[in-house]
Structure formats: structure tokens, C-alpha cells
PDB file of C-alpha atoms in Angstrom:
ATOM      1  CA  MET A   1     111.776  99.976 112.013  1.00 55.00           C
ATOM      2  CA  SER A   2     108.764 101.297 110.176  1.00 87.00           C
ATOM      3  CA  LEU A   3     110.265 100.745 106.694  1.00 90.00           C
ATOM      4  CA  ARG A   4     110.626  97.021 107.413  1.00 92.00           C
ATOM      5  CA  THR A   5     107.083  96.956 108.848  1.00 95.00           C
ATOM      6  CA  ALA A   6     105.647  98.727 105.787  1.00 96.00           C
ATOM      7  CA  VAL A   7     107.454  96.310 103.467  1.00 96.00           C
ATOM      8  CA  ALA A   8     106.332  93.258 105.446  1.00 97.00           C
ATOM      9  CA  ALA A   9     102.656  94.228 105.590  1.00 96.00           C
ATOM     10  CA  PRO A  10     101.654  93.355 101.983  1.00 97.00           C
ATOM     11  CA  PHE A  11     103.413  89.971 102.180  1.00 97.00           C
ATOM     12  CA  ARG A  12     101.757  89.174 105.513  1.00 96.00           C
ATOM     13  CA  GLN A  13      98.378  90.385 104.225  1.00 94.00           C
ATOM     14  CA  ARG A  14      98.565  88.166 101.158  1.00 94.00           C
ATOM     15  CA  GLY A  15     100.363  85.281 102.869  1.00 95.00           C
ATOM     16  CA  ALA A  16     102.868  85.322 100.024  1.00 95.00           C
ATOM     17  CA  GLU A  17     106.631  84.981  99.735  1.00 95.00           C
ATOM     18  CA  ARG A  18     106.725  87.081  96.557  1.00 96.00           C
ATOM     19  CA  LEU A  19     104.443  89.688  95.046  1.00 97.00           C
ATOM     20  CA  GLY A  20     104.166  91.414  91.718  1.00 96.00           C
ATOM     21  CA  GLU A  21     105.055  95.088  91.895  1.00 95.00           C
ATOM     22  CA  ASN A  22     101.482  96.127  91.071  1.00 96.00           C
ATOM     23  CA  GLU A  23     100.082  93.825  93.746  1.00 97.00           C
ATOM     24  CA  PHE A  24     102.498  95.348  96.290  1.00 97.00           C
ATOM     25  CA  VAL A  25     101.495  98.891  95.258  1.00 97.00           C
ATOM     26  CA  VAL A  26      97.771  98.063  95.485  1.00 97.00           C
ATOM     27  CA  ALA A  27      98.247  96.537  98.949  1.00 97.00           C
ATOM     28  CA  LEU A  28      99.930  99.704 100.250  1.00 96.00           C
ATOM     29  CA  SER A  29      97.851 102.312  98.439  1.00 95.00           C
ATOM     30  CA  LEU A  30      94.335 100.936  97.987  1.00 95.00           C
ATOM     31  CA  ASP A  31      94.043  98.161 100.574  1.00 95.00           C
ATOM     32  CA  ARG A  32      95.768  99.931 103.455  1.00 95.00           C
ATOM     33  CA  ASP A  33      95.520 103.557 102.256  1.00 95.00           C
ATOM     34  CA  TRP A  34      99.023 104.266 103.584  1.00 95.00           C
ATOM     35  CA  PHE A  35     100.492 105.813 100.437  1.00 95.00           C
ATOM     36  CA  SER A  36      99.524 107.046  97.007  1.00 95.00           C
ATOM     37  CA  PRO A  37     100.485 104.635  94.198  1.00 95.00           C
ATOM     38  CA  ASP A  38     103.491 106.843  93.349  1.00 93.00           C
ATOM     39  CA  GLN A  39     104.592 106.854  96.981  1.00 94.00           C
ATOM     40  CA  ALA A  40     104.205 103.063  97.150  1.00 95.00           C
ATOM     41  CA  LYS A  41     106.472 102.780  94.088  1.00 92.00           C
ATOM     42  CA  ARG A  42     108.960 105.070  95.819  1.00 89.00           C
ATOM     43  CA  LEU A  43     108.825 102.787  98.858  1.00 93.00           C
ATOM     44  CA  ILE A  44     109.822  99.888  96.605  1.00 91.00           C
ATOM     45  CA  ASP A  45     112.839 101.868  95.397  1.00 84.00           C
ATOM     46  CA  VAL A  46     113.871 102.809  98.933  1.00 86.00           C
ATOM     47  CA  ALA A  47     113.389  99.265 100.253  1.00 88.00           C
ATOM     48  CA  THR A  48     115.333  97.840  97.318  1.00 82.00           C
ATOM     49  CA  GLY A  49     118.117 100.350  97.910  1.00 73.00           C
ATOM     50  CA  GLN A  50     118.259  99.361 101.577  1.00 76.00           C
ATOM     51  CA  GLY A  51     118.370  95.659 100.753  1.00 78.00           C
ATOM     52  CA  LEU A  52     114.933  94.847 102.176  1.00 89.00           C
ATOM     53  CA  LEU A  53     113.444  93.917  98.788  1.00 92.00           C
ATOM     54  CA  ALA A  54     114.862  92.322  95.672  1.00 89.00           C
ATOM     55  CA  ARG A  55     113.410  92.148  92.186  1.00 89.00           C
ATOM     56  CA  GLU A  56     113.358  88.563  90.886  1.00 92.00           C
ATOM     57  CA  ASP A  57     111.676  87.486  87.655  1.00 91.00           C
ATOM     58  CA  GLY A  58     109.333  90.491  87.730  1.00 88.00           C
ATOM     59  CA  ASP A  59     108.329  89.932  91.371  1.00 95.00           C
ATOM     60  CA  LEU A  60     109.313  91.582  94.626  1.00 96.00           C
ATOM     61  CA  VAL A  61     110.913  89.267  97.166  1.00 96.00           C
ATOM     62  CA  PRO A  62     111.742  90.347 100.734  1.00 96.00           C
ATOM     63  CA  SER A  63     115.250  89.665 102.054  1.00 91.00           C
ATOM     64  CA  PHE A  64     113.750  88.850 105.464  1.00 93.00           C
ATOM     65  CA  ASP A  65     110.846  86.761 106.687  1.00 95.00           C
ATOM     66  CA  PRO A  66     107.790  89.059 106.809  1.00 96.00           C
ATOM     67  CA  GLU A  67     106.169  86.670 109.302  1.00 95.00           C
ATOM     68  CA  ASP A  68     108.872  87.669 111.812  1.00 94.00           C
ATOM     69  CA  VAL A  69     107.672  91.297 111.654  1.00 93.00           C
ATOM     70  CA  THR A  70     104.730  92.443 113.751  1.00 93.00           C
ATOM     71  CA  VAL A  71     102.426  94.974 112.088  1.00 92.00           C
ATOM     72  CA  PRO A  72     100.762  96.645 115.092  1.00 92.00           C
ATOM     73  CA  GLU A  73      97.026  97.322 114.974  1.00 91.00           C
ATOM     74  CA  GLY A  74      96.527 100.873 113.756  1.00 91.00           C
ATOM     75  CA  PHE A  75     100.094 101.136 112.434  1.00 92.00           C
ATOM     76  CA  VAL A  76     100.564 103.804 109.762  1.00 93.00           C
ATOM     77  CA  PRO A  77     104.087 104.380 108.458  1.00 93.00           C
ATOM     78  CA  ASP A  78     105.473 107.883 108.454  1.00 88.00           C
ATOM     79  CA  GLU A  79     106.117 109.362 105.016  1.00 86.00           C
ATOM     80  CA  SER A  80     109.700 110.074 106.070  1.00 86.00           C
ATOM     81  CA  ILE A  81     110.525 106.435 105.257  1.00 87.00           C
ATOM     82  CA  LEU A  82     110.196 107.387 101.600  1.00 86.00           C
ATOM     83  CA  GLN A  83     113.310 109.516 101.865  1.00 80.00           C
ATOM     84  CA  GLU A  84     116.214 107.340 100.896  1.00 70.00           C
ATOM     85  CA  ARG A  85     119.262 107.821 103.024  1.00 72.00           C
ATOM     86  CA  SER A  86     122.652 107.647 101.373  1.00 73.00           C
ATOM     87  CA  THR A  87     125.094 104.896 102.225  1.00 80.00           C
ATOM     88  CA  PHE A  88     127.180 107.494 104.049  1.00 82.00           C
ATOM     89  CA  GLU A  89     124.189 108.513 106.205  1.00 81.00           C
ATOM     90  CA  GLN A  90     123.337 104.896 106.982  1.00 85.00           C
ATOM     91  CA  VAL A  91     126.897 104.090 108.021  1.00 90.00           C
ATOM     92  CA  LEU A  92     127.243 107.306 110.018  1.00 88.00           C
ATOM     93  CA  ASP A  93     123.974 106.557 111.845  1.00 88.00           C
ATOM     94  CA  ARG A  94     125.287 103.131 112.840  1.00 90.00           C
ATOM     95  CA  VAL A  95     128.616 104.531 114.020  1.00 93.00           C
ATOM     96  CA  VAL A  96     126.867 107.214 116.112  1.00 91.00           C
ATOM     97  CA  ALA A  97     124.454 104.614 117.524  1.00 90.00           C
ATOM     98  CA  ASP A  98     127.525 102.638 118.590  1.00 92.00           C
ATOM     99  CA  GLY A  99     128.659 105.585 120.721  1.00 94.00           C
ATOM    100  CA  VAL A 100     130.992 107.603 118.492  1.00 93.00           C
ATOM    101  CA  GLU A 101     130.401 111.368 118.559  1.00 94.00           C
ATOM    102  CA  LYS A 102     128.979 112.463 115.186  1.00 92.00           C
ATOM    103  CA  GLN A 103     131.296 115.415 114.479  1.00 92.00           C
ATOM    104  CA  ALA A 104     134.368 113.373 115.370  1.00 94.00           C
ATOM    105  CA  ALA A 105     133.217 110.531 113.127  1.00 94.00           C
ATOM    106  CA  VAL A 106     132.599 112.886 110.174  1.00 91.00           C
ATOM    107  CA  ALA A 107     136.013 114.514 110.638  1.00 93.00           C
ATOM    108  CA  ASP A 108     137.743 111.118 110.841  1.00 95.00           C
ATOM    109  CA  ILE A 109     135.856 109.829 107.792  1.00 91.00           C
ATOM    110  CA  ASN A 110     136.782 112.921 105.768  1.00 88.00           C
ATOM    111  CA  ARG A 111     140.437 112.548 106.796  1.00 93.00           C
ATOM    112  CA  LEU A 112     140.356 108.852 105.880  1.00 93.00           C
ATOM    113  CA  GLN A 113     138.774 109.671 102.531  1.00 89.00           C
ATOM    114  CA  GLY A 114     141.692 111.987 101.716  1.00 90.00           C
ATOM    115  CA  GLU A 115     144.294 109.473 102.896  1.00 94.00           C
ATOM    116  CA  LEU A 116     142.833 106.573 100.932  1.00 92.00           C
ATOM    117  CA  GLY A 117     141.650 108.511  97.876  1.00 89.00           C
ATOM    118  CA  VAL A 118     138.217 106.832  97.915  1.00 84.00           C
ATOM    119  CA  THR A 119     134.592 107.993  97.968  1.00 79.00           C
ATOM    120  CA  VAL A 120     133.116 109.247 101.221  1.00 80.00           C
ATOM    121  CA  GLU A 121     130.896 106.135 101.308  1.00 82.00           C
ATOM    122  CA  ALA A 122     133.892 103.813 101.053  1.00 86.00           C
ATOM    123  CA  ALA A 123     135.774 105.815 103.702  1.00 88.00           C
ATOM    124  CA  ALA A 124     132.752 105.621 106.011  1.00 90.00           C
ATOM    125  CA  VAL A 125     132.568 101.839 105.627  1.00 91.00           C
ATOM    126  CA  VAL A 126     136.301 101.457 106.331  1.00 92.00           C
ATOM    127  CA  TYR A 127     136.006 103.761 109.356  1.00 95.00           C
ATOM    128  CA  ALA A 128     132.986 101.886 110.725  1.00 94.00           C
ATOM    129  CA  ARG A 129     134.685  98.523 110.338  1.00 94.00           C
ATOM    130  CA  ARG A 130     137.771  99.848 112.124  1.00 95.00           C
ATOM    131  CA  GLN A 131     135.425 100.887 114.949  1.00 95.00           C
ATOM    132  CA  GLY A 132     133.968  97.363 115.053  1.00 95.00           C
ATOM    133  CA  VAL A 133     130.551  98.482 113.755  1.00 93.00           C
ATOM    134  CA  ASP A 134     128.615  96.072 111.506  1.00 90.00           C
ATOM    135  CA  VAL A 135     127.906  97.848 108.218  1.00 89.00           C
ATOM    136  CA  ASP A 136     127.701  94.858 105.886  1.00 86.00           C
ATOM    137  CA  GLU A 137     124.244  95.755 104.535  1.00 80.00           C
ATOM    138  CA  PRO A 138     125.015  99.375 103.531  1.00 79.00           C
ATOM    139  CA  ALA A 139     128.443  98.278 102.286  1.00 79.00           C
ATOM    140  CA  ARG A 140     126.827  95.734  99.945  1.00 78.00           C
ATOM    141  CA  ALA A 141     124.430  98.418  98.703  1.00 68.00           C
ATOM    142  CA  ALA A 142     127.354 100.752  98.004  1.00 65.00           C
ATOM    143  CA  VAL A 143     129.177  98.060  96.039  1.00 70.00           C
ATOM    144  CA  GLU A 144     126.017  97.312  94.021  1.00 65.00           C
ATOM    145  CA  GLU A 145     125.603 101.027  93.236  1.00 58.00           C
ATOM    146  CA  LEU A 146     129.121 100.941  91.780  1.00 59.00           C
ATOM    147  CA  GLY A 147     128.206  97.927  89.654  1.00 60.00           C
ATOM    148  CA  GLY A 148     130.448  95.513  91.563  1.00 57.00           C
ATOM    149  CA  ASP A 149     129.827  92.152  93.176  1.00 55.00           C
TER     150      ASP A 149
END
């Protein structure tokens, strides 16, 4: 996944377990010339939203071990990783990857949403879990967006 690779690169480059936001932005924009500073800040938002980064005491901390990620020689992330996907899209992608036909999944999720009287994101998570698809990460993100635990 190129988002994970892009997030891991500054930590691997600096040999650090946590980085200040400015240090992370400099590593991606000036050191590697992958993104503009604004795009690097957007990457932080996307990675935080996807649970790959957390903000702790003013620093950025990865939720995974960056040393476990290989940054291939000549790797340049695609700008499309800056487009945050909704929880619904993330869950739907996982369900489709597990073999469920996309249109059928969307129809079933919409039906479930009406039956349960919940958001489309919540219905998607319930649907995915009923299908046996692991969606813990996007489900946690959805709960955090709602201000829950």
C-alpha cells in the first residue's frame, strides 16, 4: 500500500519512532520531493483518518512499525493517496475484495441501513461483519468520527 509506504518513509529515514509534524512535512516535501508542504500536511490528515498515524503530545506516531515496511528504491507515491476515502468506501472495498459483487453489496447495505435506522457507514460495517470480513480499522475510525470510544 503506497499510503503506508509514504507514511513509513520519514520514520525510516530519521530512524525515529515519533516525529514532529514539521519534521514529517519536511521529510516528505523537501528531503524526498514527493509532495508540496500542503500536500504533506494533507497526507498526515489522511493517514490519521485511516489509523496509520496518531497525534501524541504534539508528535506524529505511526500505528505500525515503519521498519516492517520496505520503501523501494525510486518509489514515488501517487497523489491519489491524498484523497481520503470514506469509511463506507473502505468497508465496501474490503467486502468486494472478499468476493461480494459490488452492486449487490451496495443494495444490501442500503436495505440494512433502512431496516436498522443507522448511517450508511454503520450499516456497511454490520454488513461486512455478517459476511465475515474484517473491518475493525475502518469501524474504529467511524466510531472516532462520531466522538465515541
